[in-house]
Short mmCIF file of C-alpha atoms in Angstrom, two decimals:
data_model
loop_
_atom_site.label_atom_id
_atom_site.label_comp_id
_atom_site.label_asym_id
_atom_site.label_seq_id
_atom_site.Cartn_x
_atom_site.Cartn_y
_atom_site.Cartn_z
CA MET T 1 -216.43 -39.08 13.78
CA ALA T 2 -215.11 -38.18 10.60
CA ASN T 3 -217.21 -36.42 8.06
CA ARG T 4 -217.98 -37.54 4.60
CA GLU T 5 -215.28 -35.53 2.58
CA SER T 6 -212.71 -36.93 4.82
CA LEU T 7 -213.60 -40.47 4.60
CA ILE T 8 -213.82 -40.31 0.87
CA GLU T 9 -210.39 -38.87 0.89
CA GLN T 10 -208.93 -41.61 3.15
CA ALA T 11 -210.95 -44.25 0.77
CA LYS T 12 -208.98 -42.95 -2.42
CA ASP T 13 -205.80 -42.80 -0.35
CA ILE T 14 -205.92 -46.35 0.82
CA LEU T 15 -206.14 -47.50 -2.66
CA ARG T 16 -203.40 -45.43 -3.64
CA LYS T 17 -201.33 -46.88 -1.41
CA ASN T 18 -202.42 -50.38 -1.76
CA ASP T 19 -201.70 -49.78 -5.81
CA MET T 20 -199.01 -52.43 -6.67
CA GLY T 21 -198.37 -50.79 -10.04
CA GLY T 22 -201.19 -52.26 -11.83
CA TYR T 23 -202.88 -54.10 -9.24
CA THR T 24 -204.23 -53.75 -5.95
CA ILE T 25 -203.49 -55.77 -2.93
CA PRO T 26 -205.86 -55.88 -0.10
CA THR T 27 -203.95 -54.71 2.71
CA HIS T 28 -199.86 -54.73 2.91
CA GLY T 29 -198.47 -57.81 5.25
CA LEU T 30 -201.56 -59.84 5.72
CA TYR T 31 -202.66 -60.05 1.88
CA PRO T 32 -200.05 -59.01 -0.31
CA PHE T 33 -201.33 -60.37 -3.59
CA GLN T 34 -204.25 -59.89 -6.24
CA TRP T 35 -207.18 -61.71 -4.92
CA ASN T 36 -210.28 -62.52 -7.58
CA TRP T 37 -213.37 -61.17 -6.23
CA ASP T 38 -211.11 -58.53 -4.05
CA ALA T 39 -209.83 -57.05 -7.64
CA ALA T 40 -213.17 -56.95 -9.07
CA ILE T 41 -214.57 -54.79 -6.04
CA THR T 42 -211.70 -52.64 -5.92
CA ALA T 43 -212.02 -51.68 -9.33
CA LEU T 44 -215.53 -50.26 -8.49
CA GLY T 45 -213.26 -48.06 -6.29
CA TRP T 46 -210.80 -47.21 -8.88
CA MET T 47 -213.65 -45.86 -11.27
CA LYS T 48 -214.42 -43.08 -8.64
CA ILE T 49 -210.47 -41.82 -8.94
CA ASP T 50 -209.20 -43.10 -12.54
CA GLU T 51 -210.95 -45.08 -14.91
CA SER T 52 -208.28 -46.46 -17.08
CA ARG T 53 -206.68 -47.45 -13.58
CA ALA T 54 -209.85 -49.27 -12.76
CA TRP T 55 -209.81 -51.16 -16.22
CA LEU T 56 -206.14 -52.33 -15.67
CA GLU T 57 -207.02 -53.73 -12.40
CA ILE T 58 -209.23 -55.92 -14.28
CA GLU T 59 -206.35 -56.47 -17.14
CA LYS T 60 -203.93 -57.58 -14.41
CA LEU T 61 -206.37 -60.29 -13.00
CA LEU T 62 -207.15 -61.53 -16.52
CA GLU T 63 -203.16 -62.51 -16.89
CA GLY T 64 -203.87 -65.04 -14.23
CA GLN T 65 -206.45 -66.68 -16.35
CA TRP T 66 -205.60 -70.69 -16.94
CA ASP T 67 -206.10 -72.00 -20.94
CA ASN T 68 -208.94 -73.62 -19.27
CA GLY T 69 -210.81 -70.19 -18.46
CA MET T 70 -210.32 -70.40 -14.72
CA ILE T 71 -209.24 -67.32 -13.04
CA PRO T 72 -207.73 -68.13 -10.00
CA HIS T 73 -208.72 -66.92 -6.53
CA ILE T 74 -204.96 -65.43 -6.26
CA ILE T 75 -202.19 -64.42 -8.52
CA PHE T 76 -198.91 -63.99 -7.22
CA HIS T 77 -197.72 -61.24 -9.18
CA GLU T 78 -194.42 -60.91 -7.49
CA GLU T 79 -192.53 -62.97 -4.59
CA VAL T 80 -193.58 -61.82 -1.34
CA ASP T 81 -192.87 -63.82 2.18
CA SER T 82 -195.46 -62.34 4.40
CA TYR T 83 -198.20 -64.76 3.02
CA PHE T 84 -198.92 -68.39 3.29
CA PRO T 85 -199.34 -70.88 1.34
CA GLY T 86 -197.63 -68.96 -1.39
CA ALA T 87 -197.01 -70.05 -5.08
CA ASP T 88 -194.67 -72.68 -3.95
CA VAL T 89 -197.10 -74.51 -1.87
CA TRP T 90 -199.57 -74.27 -4.77
CA GLY T 91 -197.53 -75.96 -7.08
CA THR T 92 -199.46 -74.64 -10.26
CA ALA T 93 -196.36 -73.87 -12.61
CA GLN T 94 -198.44 -70.83 -14.18
CA LYS T 95 -197.14 -68.02 -15.30
CA PRO T 96 -197.49 -65.48 -13.50
CA ALA T 97 -197.77 -68.27 -10.38
CA THR T 98 -201.54 -68.73 -9.27
CA THR T 99 -203.54 -71.01 -6.71
CA SER T 100 -205.60 -73.75 -8.40
CA ILE T 101 -208.64 -72.83 -7.19
CA SER T 102 -210.95 -69.82 -7.85
CA GLN T 103 -213.26 -67.30 -6.05
CA PRO T 104 -217.25 -66.09 -6.25
CA PRO T 105 -217.31 -65.00 -10.01
CA VAL T 106 -218.68 -61.62 -9.40
CA LEU T 107 -216.26 -60.18 -12.10
CA ALA T 108 -218.91 -59.88 -15.32
CA SER T 109 -221.32 -58.24 -12.90
CA VAL T 110 -218.63 -55.66 -11.65
CA VAL T 111 -217.47 -54.86 -15.44
CA LYS T 112 -221.39 -54.35 -16.22
CA ILE T 113 -221.28 -51.77 -13.65
CA MET T 114 -218.13 -50.36 -14.69
CA LEU T 115 -219.46 -50.21 -18.41
CA GLU T 116 -222.79 -48.71 -17.15
CA VAL T 117 -220.93 -45.63 -15.20
CA ALA T 118 -217.84 -45.01 -17.46
CA ASN T 119 -217.54 -41.47 -18.62
CA ASP T 120 -214.70 -42.39 -20.93
CA ARG T 121 -217.04 -44.39 -23.57
CA GLU T 122 -214.62 -44.96 -26.12
CA LEU T 123 -211.85 -46.55 -23.30
CA ALA T 124 -214.97 -48.59 -22.15
CA LYS T 125 -215.68 -50.10 -25.72
CA VAL T 126 -211.59 -50.83 -26.49
CA LYS T 127 -211.53 -52.26 -22.93
CA ILE T 128 -214.68 -54.68 -23.39
CA ASP T 129 -213.69 -55.88 -26.65
CA ALA T 130 -210.38 -57.11 -25.41
CA MET T 131 -211.53 -59.19 -22.45
CA LEU T 132 -215.29 -60.17 -23.36
CA ASP T 133 -214.12 -63.58 -24.74
CA LYS T 134 -212.04 -63.81 -21.61
CA LEU T 135 -215.20 -63.44 -19.36
CA VAL T 136 -216.97 -65.85 -21.14
CA ALA T 137 -214.18 -68.45 -21.26
CA TYR T 138 -214.57 -67.90 -17.41
CA HIS T 139 -218.12 -68.33 -16.80
CA GLN T 140 -217.79 -71.45 -19.21
CA TRP T 141 -215.19 -72.88 -17.00
CA TRP T 142 -217.49 -72.96 -13.94
CA TYR T 143 -220.57 -74.44 -15.73
CA ASN T 144 -218.22 -77.09 -17.53
CA GLU T 145 -215.62 -77.84 -15.03
CA ARG T 146 -217.72 -77.79 -11.99
CA ASP T 147 -221.08 -79.01 -13.19
CA PRO T 148 -220.10 -81.67 -16.00
CA ARG T 149 -223.46 -83.39 -15.71
CA LYS T 150 -225.35 -80.66 -16.38
CA THR T 151 -227.31 -80.52 -13.20
CA GLY T 152 -227.87 -76.58 -13.03
CA LEU T 153 -225.54 -76.33 -9.70
CA VAL T 154 -221.76 -76.10 -9.83
CA VAL T 155 -219.38 -77.09 -6.98
CA SER T 156 -216.88 -75.81 -4.77
CA TYR T 157 -213.87 -77.72 -3.76
CA HIS T 158 -212.59 -75.55 -0.94
CA PRO T 159 -213.57 -73.17 1.61
CA TRP T 160 -211.23 -70.74 0.47
CA GLU T 161 -212.93 -70.52 -3.10
CA SER T 162 -216.78 -69.61 -1.49
CA GLY T 163 -214.71 -66.28 -0.20
CA MET T 164 -216.53 -67.06 3.10
CA ASP T 165 -213.39 -68.99 4.29
CA ASN T 166 -214.08 -69.62 7.64
CA SER T 167 -217.51 -69.60 7.59
CA PRO T 168 -219.64 -72.66 9.95
CA ALA T 169 -221.29 -73.98 7.00
CA TRP T 170 -218.16 -75.62 5.95
CA ASP T 171 -217.23 -77.23 9.66
CA GLU T 172 -218.76 -80.49 8.92
CA SER T 173 -217.78 -81.26 5.34
CA LEU T 174 -214.35 -80.02 5.81
CA ALA T 175 -214.29 -82.41 9.00
CA ALA T 176 -214.58 -85.17 6.69
CA VAL T 177 -211.12 -83.92 5.04
CA PRO T 178 -207.78 -85.75 6.58
CA PRO T 179 -205.63 -83.29 8.11
CA VAL T 180 -201.84 -82.60 6.71
CA THR T 181 -199.03 -84.63 8.30
CA TRP T 182 -196.44 -82.07 7.70
CA GLN T 183 -195.30 -79.09 9.66
CA TYR T 184 -195.78 -75.43 8.61
CA LYS T 185 -195.69 -71.80 10.18
CA ARG T 186 -198.51 -69.67 9.45
CA LYS T 187 -198.38 -65.98 8.48
CA ASP T 188 -201.63 -64.90 9.00
CA LEU T 189 -201.17 -64.73 13.00
CA GLU T 190 -198.43 -62.38 12.53
CA HIS T 191 -200.53 -59.94 11.40
CA VAL T 192 -203.97 -60.39 12.98
CA ASP T 193 -205.17 -61.63 16.80
CA ALA T 194 -206.02 -65.60 16.88
CA ALA T 195 -209.14 -64.45 18.23
CA GLU T 196 -210.07 -63.11 15.00
CA ARG T 197 -208.92 -66.09 12.90
CA PRO T 198 -209.47 -69.85 11.51
CA HIS T 199 -208.35 -72.65 14.28
CA ALA T 200 -205.47 -74.71 13.25
CA ALA T 201 -207.59 -77.47 12.94
CA GLU T 202 -209.51 -75.85 9.95
CA TYR T 203 -205.86 -74.93 8.61
CA ASP T 204 -204.74 -78.35 8.64
CA ARG T 205 -207.62 -79.71 6.16
CA TYR T 206 -207.67 -76.60 3.93
CA LEU T 207 -203.98 -77.49 3.37
CA TYR T 208 -204.95 -80.73 3.27
CA LEU T 209 -206.93 -79.89 -0.20
CA VAL T 210 -204.37 -77.86 -1.53
CA ASP T 211 -202.30 -80.86 -1.46
CA PHE T 212 -204.55 -82.96 -2.99
CA TYR T 213 -205.15 -80.95 -6.45
CA LYS T 214 -201.23 -81.22 -6.85
CA GLN T 215 -201.15 -84.67 -6.74
CA HIS T 216 -204.18 -85.02 -8.83
CA ASN T 217 -202.25 -82.77 -11.09
CA PHE T 218 -204.96 -80.19 -11.43
CA ASP T 219 -206.92 -82.73 -13.29
CA SER T 220 -210.73 -81.50 -13.56
CA GLU T 221 -212.38 -84.95 -14.21
CA GLN T 222 -210.16 -86.67 -11.34
CA ILE T 223 -210.72 -83.63 -8.44
CA PHE T 224 -214.46 -83.93 -9.62
CA GLN T 225 -214.48 -87.51 -9.27
CA HIS T 226 -212.17 -87.89 -6.07
CA CYS T 227 -212.20 -84.64 -4.05
CA PRO T 228 -213.37 -85.16 -0.33
CA TYR T 229 -214.48 -81.66 -0.22
CA LYS T 230 -217.65 -80.80 -2.46
CA MET T 231 -220.22 -78.45 -1.67
CA TYR T 232 -223.36 -76.56 -3.29
CA ASP T 233 -222.44 -73.07 -2.12
CA VAL T 234 -225.54 -70.96 -2.46
CA GLY T 235 -223.33 -67.85 -2.64
CA ILE T 236 -221.12 -69.03 -5.37
CA ILE T 237 -223.91 -70.42 -7.53
CA SER T 238 -225.86 -67.15 -7.00
CA ILE T 239 -223.18 -64.97 -7.61
CA LEU T 240 -222.20 -66.85 -10.78
CA HIS T 241 -226.16 -66.95 -11.61
CA LYS T 242 -226.50 -63.14 -11.53
CA ALA T 243 -223.03 -62.42 -13.19
CA THR T 244 -224.34 -65.03 -16.34
CA LYS T 245 -227.50 -62.65 -16.62
CA ASP T 246 -224.92 -59.74 -16.62
CA LEU T 247 -222.56 -61.01 -19.07
CA LEU T 248 -225.27 -62.29 -21.43
CA ALA T 249 -226.39 -58.38 -21.21
CA ILE T 250 -222.77 -57.35 -22.32
CA CYS T 251 -222.72 -59.99 -25.18
CA ASP T 252 -225.89 -58.60 -26.25
CA GLU T 253 -224.84 -55.25 -26.60
CA TYR T 254 -221.12 -56.02 -27.63
CA GLY T 255 -221.66 -59.11 -29.26
CA THR T 256 -219.45 -62.75 -29.07
CA GLU T 257 -220.07 -66.09 -30.85
CA GLN T 258 -223.61 -67.02 -30.77
CA SER T 259 -222.96 -70.35 -29.63
CA ALA T 260 -221.56 -69.05 -26.11
CA ILE T 261 -224.47 -66.74 -26.06
CA ASP T 262 -226.71 -69.88 -26.26
CA ASP T 263 -224.73 -71.94 -23.90
CA LEU T 264 -224.74 -69.48 -21.17
CA ALA T 265 -228.33 -68.63 -21.35
CA SER T 266 -229.16 -72.70 -21.49
CA ARG T 267 -226.76 -72.80 -18.30
CA HIS T 268 -228.40 -69.96 -16.61
CA LEU T 269 -232.04 -72.02 -17.13
CA LEU T 270 -230.71 -74.79 -15.62
CA THR T 271 -229.62 -73.04 -12.39
CA GLN T 272 -233.17 -71.48 -12.48
CA GLN T 273 -234.86 -74.96 -12.40
CA ALA T 274 -232.29 -76.37 -10.03
CA ILE T 275 -231.96 -74.09 -7.21
CA SER T 276 -235.11 -75.39 -5.59
CA SER T 277 -232.97 -78.49 -4.51
CA LEU T 278 -231.26 -76.42 -1.77
CA TRP T 279 -234.74 -74.95 -0.45
CA ASP T 280 -235.62 -76.68 2.86
CA GLU T 281 -239.49 -76.33 3.16
CA GLU T 282 -239.71 -76.82 6.79
CA THR T 283 -237.52 -73.70 7.77
CA GLN T 284 -238.20 -71.90 4.96
CA SER T 285 -234.82 -71.20 3.73
CA PHE T 286 -232.17 -71.55 1.16
CA TYR T 287 -229.09 -73.92 2.64
CA ASN T 288 -225.60 -75.31 1.30
CA LYS T 289 -225.28 -78.82 0.84
CA ASN T 290 -222.80 -81.18 0.91
CA ALA T 291 -222.57 -82.51 -2.75
CA ILE T 292 -220.84 -85.89 -1.86
CA THR T 293 -223.71 -86.71 0.91
CA ASP T 294 -226.43 -84.98 -0.39
CA GLU T 295 -227.17 -83.52 3.01
CA PHE T 296 -228.17 -79.81 3.75
CA VAL T 297 -226.26 -78.07 5.86
CA LYS T 298 -228.71 -75.97 8.08
CA VAL T 299 -226.59 -73.21 9.16
CA MET T 300 -228.05 -69.74 7.89
CA THR T 301 -225.03 -67.33 6.97
CA THR T 302 -224.89 -64.54 4.85
CA GLY T 303 -224.75 -67.27 2.01
CA THR T 304 -228.44 -67.83 2.14
CA MET T 305 -229.28 -64.47 1.47
CA MET T 306 -227.43 -64.49 -1.87
CA ALA T 307 -230.09 -66.29 -3.08
CA LEU T 308 -231.60 -62.81 -2.93
CA TYR T 309 -228.85 -60.96 -4.81
CA GLY T 310 -228.78 -63.94 -7.60
CA GLU T 311 -232.62 -63.36 -8.17
CA LEU T 312 -233.20 -67.14 -7.88
CA ALA T 313 -235.55 -66.82 -5.30
CA SER T 314 -239.54 -67.09 -5.84
CA GLU T 315 -241.80 -64.56 -4.62
CA ALA T 316 -242.82 -66.79 -1.78
CA GLN T 317 -239.37 -67.70 -1.02
CA ALA T 318 -238.13 -64.27 -1.17
CA ALA T 319 -240.72 -63.10 1.57
CA SER T 320 -239.50 -65.76 3.72
CA LEU T 321 -236.16 -64.74 3.29
CA LEU T 322 -237.45 -61.29 4.39
CA THR T 323 -238.87 -62.52 7.45
CA ILE T 324 -235.66 -64.16 8.48
CA SER T 325 -233.59 -60.92 7.41
CA ARG T 326 -235.89 -58.70 9.46
CA GLN T 327 -234.83 -61.03 12.67
CA TRP T 328 -231.57 -61.19 11.89
CA LEU T 329 -230.82 -57.36 11.38
CA SER T 330 -232.71 -56.44 14.46
CA ALA T 331 -230.18 -58.71 16.29
CA VAL T 332 -227.30 -56.82 15.60
CA ASP T 333 -226.48 -53.03 15.03
CA TYR T 334 -224.42 -53.27 11.45
CA GLY T 335 -225.89 -55.12 8.62
CA MET T 336 -225.95 -58.73 7.98
CA ALA T 337 -223.73 -60.56 10.73
CA SER T 338 -222.19 -63.13 8.61
CA THR T 339 -223.68 -65.94 10.54
CA ILE T 340 -227.01 -65.47 11.86
CA PRO T 341 -227.10 -64.59 15.54
CA THR T 342 -229.44 -67.29 16.74
CA SER T 343 -227.05 -70.18 15.94
CA ASP T 344 -225.06 -71.85 18.43
CA LYS T 345 -222.09 -71.38 15.70
CA TYR T 346 -222.21 -67.59 15.94
CA GLU T 347 -219.15 -65.65 16.86
CA PRO T 348 -219.22 -61.57 16.38
CA GLN T 349 -215.36 -61.21 15.90
CA ARG T 350 -214.28 -64.52 14.38
CA TYR T 351 -213.51 -64.54 10.51
CA TRP T 352 -216.73 -65.15 8.50
CA ARG T 353 -218.68 -66.63 11.73
CA GLY T 354 -220.32 -63.56 12.64
CA PRO T 355 -218.33 -60.24 11.64
CA VAL T 356 -219.78 -58.00 8.96
CA TRP T 357 -218.15 -57.29 5.57
CA LEU T 358 -219.29 -54.12 3.33
CA HIS T 359 -219.28 -55.75 0.29
CA ILE T 360 -221.64 -58.40 1.43
CA ASN T 361 -223.76 -55.95 2.98
CA TRP T 362 -223.77 -54.18 -0.92
CA LEU T 363 -224.64 -57.54 -2.17
CA ILE T 364 -227.18 -58.28 -0.24
CA ALA T 365 -229.05 -54.64 -0.56
CA ASN T 366 -228.90 -55.12 -3.81
CA GLY T 367 -230.92 -58.17 -3.83
CA MET T 368 -233.43 -56.94 -1.57
CA GLN T 369 -233.97 -53.79 -3.82
CA HIS T 370 -234.78 -56.20 -6.67
CA TYR T 371 -237.40 -57.73 -4.33
CA GLY T 372 -238.93 -54.27 -3.30
CA PHE T 373 -237.65 -54.73 -0.20
CA ALA T 374 -236.49 -51.34 -0.18
CA GLU T 375 -236.81 -50.21 3.66
CA GLU T 376 -234.61 -53.30 4.58
CA ALA T 377 -231.82 -52.28 1.96
CA GLU T 378 -231.75 -48.71 3.14
CA GLN T 379 -231.40 -50.03 6.83
CA ILE T 380 -228.12 -51.93 5.55
CA LYS T 381 -227.01 -49.47 3.61
CA ALA T 382 -227.48 -46.96 6.88
CA SER T 383 -225.62 -49.24 8.92
CA THR T 384 -222.85 -50.06 6.69
CA GLN T 385 -222.26 -46.15 6.03
CA ALA T 386 -222.38 -45.92 10.06
CA LEU T 387 -219.72 -48.38 10.32
CA VAL T 388 -217.32 -46.34 8.12
CA GLU T 389 -217.80 -43.25 9.69
CA GLN T 390 -217.31 -44.86 13.11
CA THR T 391 -214.61 -47.10 12.48
CA GLY T 392 -212.90 -46.71 9.26
CA TYR T 393 -211.65 -49.05 6.55
CA PHE T 394 -211.15 -52.54 8.34
CA GLU T 395 -211.29 -55.98 6.48
CA TYR T 396 -214.35 -56.59 8.44
CA PHE T 397 -216.23 -55.66 11.53
CA ASN T 398 -217.53 -56.86 15.05
CA CYS T 399 -221.17 -57.19 14.27
CA GLU T 400 -222.20 -56.12 17.71
CA THR T 401 -219.67 -53.14 18.60
CA GLY T 402 -218.62 -52.13 14.89
CA ALA T 403 -214.98 -52.71 16.04
CA GLY T 404 -212.58 -52.97 13.49
CA CYS T 405 -211.18 -56.72 12.76
CA GLY T 406 -208.66 -58.17 10.43
CA GLY T 407 -206.68 -55.81 8.00
CA ASP T 408 -206.91 -52.19 8.44
CA ALA T 409 -206.22 -49.83 5.43
CA PHE T 410 -208.24 -52.46 3.06
CA SER T 411 -209.10 -52.05 -0.39
CA TRP T 412 -212.49 -53.65 -1.21
CA THR T 413 -213.90 -51.83 2.05
CA ALA T 414 -212.50 -48.61 1.01
CA ALA T 415 -213.88 -49.32 -2.81
CA ILE T 416 -217.37 -50.11 -1.55
CA ALA T 417 -217.31 -47.02 0.34
CA LEU T 418 -216.53 -45.28 -2.41
CA HIS T 419 -218.92 -46.82 -4.97
CA TRP T 420 -222.22 -47.37 -2.68
CA CYS T 421 -222.33 -45.92 0.87
CA LEU T 422 -220.49 -42.42 0.25
#
């Protein structure tokens, strides 16, 4: 078992080795580009090494922002052939090339943390002044393009957009999407055991959706009207809600147009009022909902617990989630399994169907701290630290054995360890 000092140096070394000259790849081979929420979380790790480099990570991410405000889920800064589907499949014609979907918008919350912990206050002021309007535009994109009817709940168009790509919460909705009919070769299985990755049936439908966006010329209104996959994702909604609160706090300190502040504040309130529609009284839990059929997806995943992180649960709802989380935590040894272990969909090492992720542990622990559940938050943190000490810095981990899964020498795993549990 590695000691603390050694683990810190290993984590720093991973970030340096994954640094591509301004942006950090998650890991070599498997993920050779810059991912949206990976980049945000990785910047927290860089703050422990080099603050100017941390800000550069965010700046490079913002280079991929679309004119409509969207920050895509992947920025293809350079051509690399070890990943599928690449820029040619997405076909967005953006410069730099990008995908056409986004990812959980944790960015503003991360930037707020960076501002709070920065030693170089002058640098931080220069950086936030240059990027604040871009952060505001990103949130306005989420609210305007993904909730055009102002319901208070944004929609997601792809399982990959959730960040929790292969969660069983998407199974039923994804099954209604047709499979692609053209042949392709997956690259992920050249790097990772197939037992840890999504099945072919899911990939066929992932790619159908990618084609769908191209066929509709990435037109937001057309996609909103006709996309065969539309989810109310508790995780995205909660992360956006918390990030908007944090963004409003940044705007209050650093200033932006009052009309933008008023718009974000009104949308924030709408979500607070609408979240009850994702609460199921019978099981006393939040669930994702199919936005096409308006039916709950009654599978408890870590997305369920994001309502705590987003500060969206009432006190009574939070108490119910605490009861559920105690049973959840007692079933495995390493924090919060990505699917509750009592589910028939639970698989302890397959991508997002059971394994544990360090950054998800961190978000849930933060939510528990907010509601005063300090004992459970500390339990998650301690088990996360034990995981790093035992296994190192993999992409994700078998929640029962602690074995490393997915990519090794993984950037956001190292970054969260540096920022939080080490």
